[in-house]
Every structure is written in C-alpha cells, then in structure tokens.
Coordinates of C-alpha atoms in Angstrom, one line a residue:
X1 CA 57.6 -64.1 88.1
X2 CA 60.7 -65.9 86.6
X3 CA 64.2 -65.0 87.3
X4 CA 64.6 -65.2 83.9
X5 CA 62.5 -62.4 83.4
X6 CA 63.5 -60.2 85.4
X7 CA 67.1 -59.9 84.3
X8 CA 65.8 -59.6 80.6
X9 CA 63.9 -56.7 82.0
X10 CA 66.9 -55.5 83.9
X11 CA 69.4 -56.4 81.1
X12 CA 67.4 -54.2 78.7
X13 CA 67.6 -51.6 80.5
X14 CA 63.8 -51.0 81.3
X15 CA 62.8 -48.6 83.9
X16 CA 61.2 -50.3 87.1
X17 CA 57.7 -48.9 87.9
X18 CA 57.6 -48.6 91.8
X19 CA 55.6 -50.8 94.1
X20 CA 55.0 -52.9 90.4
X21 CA 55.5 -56.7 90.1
X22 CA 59.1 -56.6 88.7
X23 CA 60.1 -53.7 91.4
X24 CA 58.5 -56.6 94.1
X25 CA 60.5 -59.1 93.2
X26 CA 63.6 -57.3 92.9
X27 CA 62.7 -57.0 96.7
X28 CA 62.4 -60.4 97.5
X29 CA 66.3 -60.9 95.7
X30 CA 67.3 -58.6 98.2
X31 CA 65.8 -60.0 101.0
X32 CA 67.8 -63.5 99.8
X33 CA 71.4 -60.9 99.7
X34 CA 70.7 -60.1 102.7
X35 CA 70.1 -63.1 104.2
X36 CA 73.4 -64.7 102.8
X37 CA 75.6 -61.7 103.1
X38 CA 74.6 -61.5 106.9
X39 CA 75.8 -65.1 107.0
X40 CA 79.3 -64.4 105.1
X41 CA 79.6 -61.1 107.5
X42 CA 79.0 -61.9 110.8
X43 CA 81.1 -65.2 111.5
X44 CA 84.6 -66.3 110.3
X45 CA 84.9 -68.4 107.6
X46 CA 87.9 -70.2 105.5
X47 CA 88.6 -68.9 101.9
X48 CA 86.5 -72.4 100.5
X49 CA 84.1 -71.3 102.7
X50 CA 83.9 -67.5 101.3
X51 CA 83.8 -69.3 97.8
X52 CA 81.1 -71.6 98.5
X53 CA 78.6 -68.5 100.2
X54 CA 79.4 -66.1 97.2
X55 CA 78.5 -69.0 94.9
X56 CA 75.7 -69.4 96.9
X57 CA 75.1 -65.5 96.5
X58 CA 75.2 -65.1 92.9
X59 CA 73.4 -68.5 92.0
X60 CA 77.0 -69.2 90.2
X61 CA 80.1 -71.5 90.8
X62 CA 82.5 -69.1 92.1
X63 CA 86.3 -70.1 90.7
X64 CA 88.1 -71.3 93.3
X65 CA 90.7 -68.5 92.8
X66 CA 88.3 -66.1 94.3
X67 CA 89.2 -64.0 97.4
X68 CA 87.7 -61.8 99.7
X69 CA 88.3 -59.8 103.1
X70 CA 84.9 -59.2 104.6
X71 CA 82.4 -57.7 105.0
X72 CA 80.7 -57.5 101.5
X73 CA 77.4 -56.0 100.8
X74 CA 74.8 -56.6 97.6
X75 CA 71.4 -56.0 97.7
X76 CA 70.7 -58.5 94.6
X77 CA 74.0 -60.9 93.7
X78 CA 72.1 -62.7 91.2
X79 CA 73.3 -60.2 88.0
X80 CA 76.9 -60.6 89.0
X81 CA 79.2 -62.4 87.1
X82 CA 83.2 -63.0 88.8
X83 CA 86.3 -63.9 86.4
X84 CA 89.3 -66.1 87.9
X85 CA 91.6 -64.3 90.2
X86 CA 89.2 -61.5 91.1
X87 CA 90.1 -60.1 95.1
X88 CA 87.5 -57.5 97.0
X89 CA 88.9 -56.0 99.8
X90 CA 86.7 -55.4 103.0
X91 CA 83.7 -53.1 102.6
X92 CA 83.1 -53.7 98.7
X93 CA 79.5 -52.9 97.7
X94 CA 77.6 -54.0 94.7
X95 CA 74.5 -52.9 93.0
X96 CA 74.2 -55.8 90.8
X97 CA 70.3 -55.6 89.7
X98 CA 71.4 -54.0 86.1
X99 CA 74.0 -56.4 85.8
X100 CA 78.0 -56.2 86.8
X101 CA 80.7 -58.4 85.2
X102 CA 84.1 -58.5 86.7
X103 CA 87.0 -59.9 84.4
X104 CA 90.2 -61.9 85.6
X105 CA 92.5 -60.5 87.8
X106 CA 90.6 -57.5 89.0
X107 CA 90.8 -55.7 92.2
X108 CA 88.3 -54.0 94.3
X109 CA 90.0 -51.9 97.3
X110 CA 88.4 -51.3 100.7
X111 CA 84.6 -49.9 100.4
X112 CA 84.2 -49.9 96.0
X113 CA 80.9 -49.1 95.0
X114 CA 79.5 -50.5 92.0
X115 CA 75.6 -49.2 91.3
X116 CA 73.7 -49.5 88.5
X117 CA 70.6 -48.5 89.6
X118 CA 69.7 -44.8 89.3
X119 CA 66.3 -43.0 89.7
X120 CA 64.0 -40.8 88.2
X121 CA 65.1 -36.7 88.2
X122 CA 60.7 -35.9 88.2
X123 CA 60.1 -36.2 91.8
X124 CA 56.9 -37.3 91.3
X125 CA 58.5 -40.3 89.7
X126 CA 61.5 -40.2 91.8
X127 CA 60.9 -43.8 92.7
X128 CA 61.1 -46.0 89.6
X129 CA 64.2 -47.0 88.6
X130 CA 66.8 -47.3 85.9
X131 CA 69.1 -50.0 85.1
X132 CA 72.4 -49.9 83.1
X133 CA 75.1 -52.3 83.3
X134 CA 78.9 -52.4 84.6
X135 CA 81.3 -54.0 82.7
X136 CA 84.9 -54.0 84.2
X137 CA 87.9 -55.8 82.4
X138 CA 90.5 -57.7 83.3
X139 CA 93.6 -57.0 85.7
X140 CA 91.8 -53.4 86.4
X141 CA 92.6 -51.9 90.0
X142 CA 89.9 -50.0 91.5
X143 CA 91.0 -48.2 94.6
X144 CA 89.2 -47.5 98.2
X145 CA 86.4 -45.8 98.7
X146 CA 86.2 -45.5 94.5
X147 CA 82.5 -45.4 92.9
X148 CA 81.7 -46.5 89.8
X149 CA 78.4 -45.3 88.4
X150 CA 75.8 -47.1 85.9
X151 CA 76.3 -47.7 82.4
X152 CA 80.1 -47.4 82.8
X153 CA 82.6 -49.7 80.8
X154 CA 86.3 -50.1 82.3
X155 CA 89.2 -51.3 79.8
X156 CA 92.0 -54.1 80.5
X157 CA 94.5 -52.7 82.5
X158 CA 93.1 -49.8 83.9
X159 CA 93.6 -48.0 87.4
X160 CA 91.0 -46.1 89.2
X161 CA 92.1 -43.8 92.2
X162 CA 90.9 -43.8 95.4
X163 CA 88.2 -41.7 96.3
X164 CA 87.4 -41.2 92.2
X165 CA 83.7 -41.0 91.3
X166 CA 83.9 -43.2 87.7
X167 CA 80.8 -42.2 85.5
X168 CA 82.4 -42.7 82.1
X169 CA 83.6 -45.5 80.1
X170 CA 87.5 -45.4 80.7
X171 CA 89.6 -46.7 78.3
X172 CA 92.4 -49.8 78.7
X173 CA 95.3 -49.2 80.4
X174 CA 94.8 -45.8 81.7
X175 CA 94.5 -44.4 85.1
X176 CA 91.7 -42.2 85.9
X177 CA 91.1 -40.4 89.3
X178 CA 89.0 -37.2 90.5
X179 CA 85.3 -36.5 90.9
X180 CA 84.0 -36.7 88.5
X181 CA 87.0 -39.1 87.4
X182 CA 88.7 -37.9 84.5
X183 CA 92.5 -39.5 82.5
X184 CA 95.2 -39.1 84.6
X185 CA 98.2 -40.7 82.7
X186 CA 98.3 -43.7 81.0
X187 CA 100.1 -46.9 82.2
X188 CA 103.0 -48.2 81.3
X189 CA 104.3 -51.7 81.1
X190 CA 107.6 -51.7 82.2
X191 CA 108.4 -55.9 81.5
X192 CA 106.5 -58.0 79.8
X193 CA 105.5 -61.2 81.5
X194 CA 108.5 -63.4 79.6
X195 CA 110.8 -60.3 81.0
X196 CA 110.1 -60.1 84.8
X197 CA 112.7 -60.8 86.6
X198 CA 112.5 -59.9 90.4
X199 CA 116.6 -59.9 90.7
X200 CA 117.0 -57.4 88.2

C-alpha cells in the first residue's frame, strides 16, 4: 500500500476495518513512531538535533523555530503538519493518523493529548476505527494535562485550561476550560503589537 493512500483514506474520514490492509499498515507507521520517538526520548539532544528527529518523524522539514522539552509520544507522525514558532512541552502526545495541523505560535503544555482516532460504540465492532481531523490555529495555548478530541477545530488566539477535555470546535480568541470544555471568557488584547511597551 502507498502512503499516499492511506492518508486519503484517513483524510476522508473512512472507518478502518480491523486486522484489514489499511488497519496493517497504519501498524507498521507506528512501528516507524516508535522507533524514532524512542530515539528523541531516551538520549539528550541539541534543539537542531530535536528538529532534525521530528523532521525525521513526520516525513517533513521541521522550521527551525521549532521547540520541544521531551519526551514526546505519536503513534503515526506522518499526518502531522507543524507551523513556525510552535513549542510542546514534555509529555505531549499526538494521535496524528486522522490528520493534526498545528498553526504558528502555538503552545502545547506538559502531557496535551491530541487523538483523532475513536472507535466503534457496537462491541462487536469495537475495533475498527474512525478518523477525524484536528485543526488548531495560530498563537493558541493549550494547557497541561488538556485533551483535545477528534474532529475538533481551535480558533486564533484561543486558550484551553488545563485539565479541559476539548471535544468541540472553539472559537478564536476565547478561553475554554472544564470537562467537557465549555467558554469561559473571552480574551482580551490589552496592546497591540505596535503598542507593547515593556516600561510602561
């Protein structure tokens, strides 16, 4: 099977049969994850170094602006797709096989969770799966030990609490914490970038 393939499959949202070819091969992807993440995690490495592995990872040049604090877990990396200025915090964890895209200036705090995978409700089919993507904007802050569930959108700007379980789309610029995560309050600018002035 071509990689090709099997994100068009996953990026349409098509249910995975168990134990089927496509459901096989996302298995060898994971074996590749694994392999590489094992290498990022279990040895120190310089910040050119963490680029060059989560390049390596995803199959895609990393921007050089990229940071991380290890460890970080995926058990695909190949359907993940990293803006400029983008930080993850130690822990992060990312279900990737429906596809995740992470815009400029994000954040990830300590142990994110990012799955788009869910499975069947009929136990009898409990193992197939179901893809949906996760498309996060730019210069949103998701704090620790947050989870953000399949099919999910997050606007610009936005702030997720720790601890919230995200399994709607949440709008730009607007905080959103609980379980399941709901609006908190929405976020205010208080200069502009032309404004800031850290003597005021």
């Amino acid at each position: 099977m071509k990689r090709s393939d099997f994100f068009m499959h996953m990026d349409n949202g098509k249910e995975i049969i168990a134990g089927s070819e496509m459901h096989q091969y996302m298995c060898l992807l994971s074996q590749e994850a694994i392999r590489l993440t094992t290498e990022l995690n279990n040895s120190y490495h310089t910040s050119e170094e963490i680029v060059s592995l989560m390049s390596r990872i995803t199959g895609q040049q990393i921007d050089d602006s990229f940071s991380l604090f290890p460890p970080f877990y995926t058990d695909c990396g190949k359907n993940l797709k990293i803006g400029k200025n983008v930080f993850f915090n130690s822990g992060v964890k990312i279900q990737d096989q429906g596809g995740v895209t992470i815009g400029d200036g994000t954040l990830l705090g300590h142990n994110v969770v990012l799955a788009t995978l869910d499975h069947r409700l009929d136990p009898k089919y409990r193992g197939n799966l179901i893809p949906a993507p996760i498309h996060i904007g730019k210069n949103v802050w998701i704090g620790a030990n947050a989870t953000v569930c399949k099919g999910v959108m997050i606007g610009d700007g936005a702030v997720i609490a720790a601890g919230a379980v995200v399994t709607t789309d949440v709008p730009a610029n607007t905080i959103y914490g609980g379980v399941p995560a709901r609006e908190i309050k929405k976020v205010h600018t208080v200069f502009s970038d032309s404004e800031w002035n850290p003597s005021n």
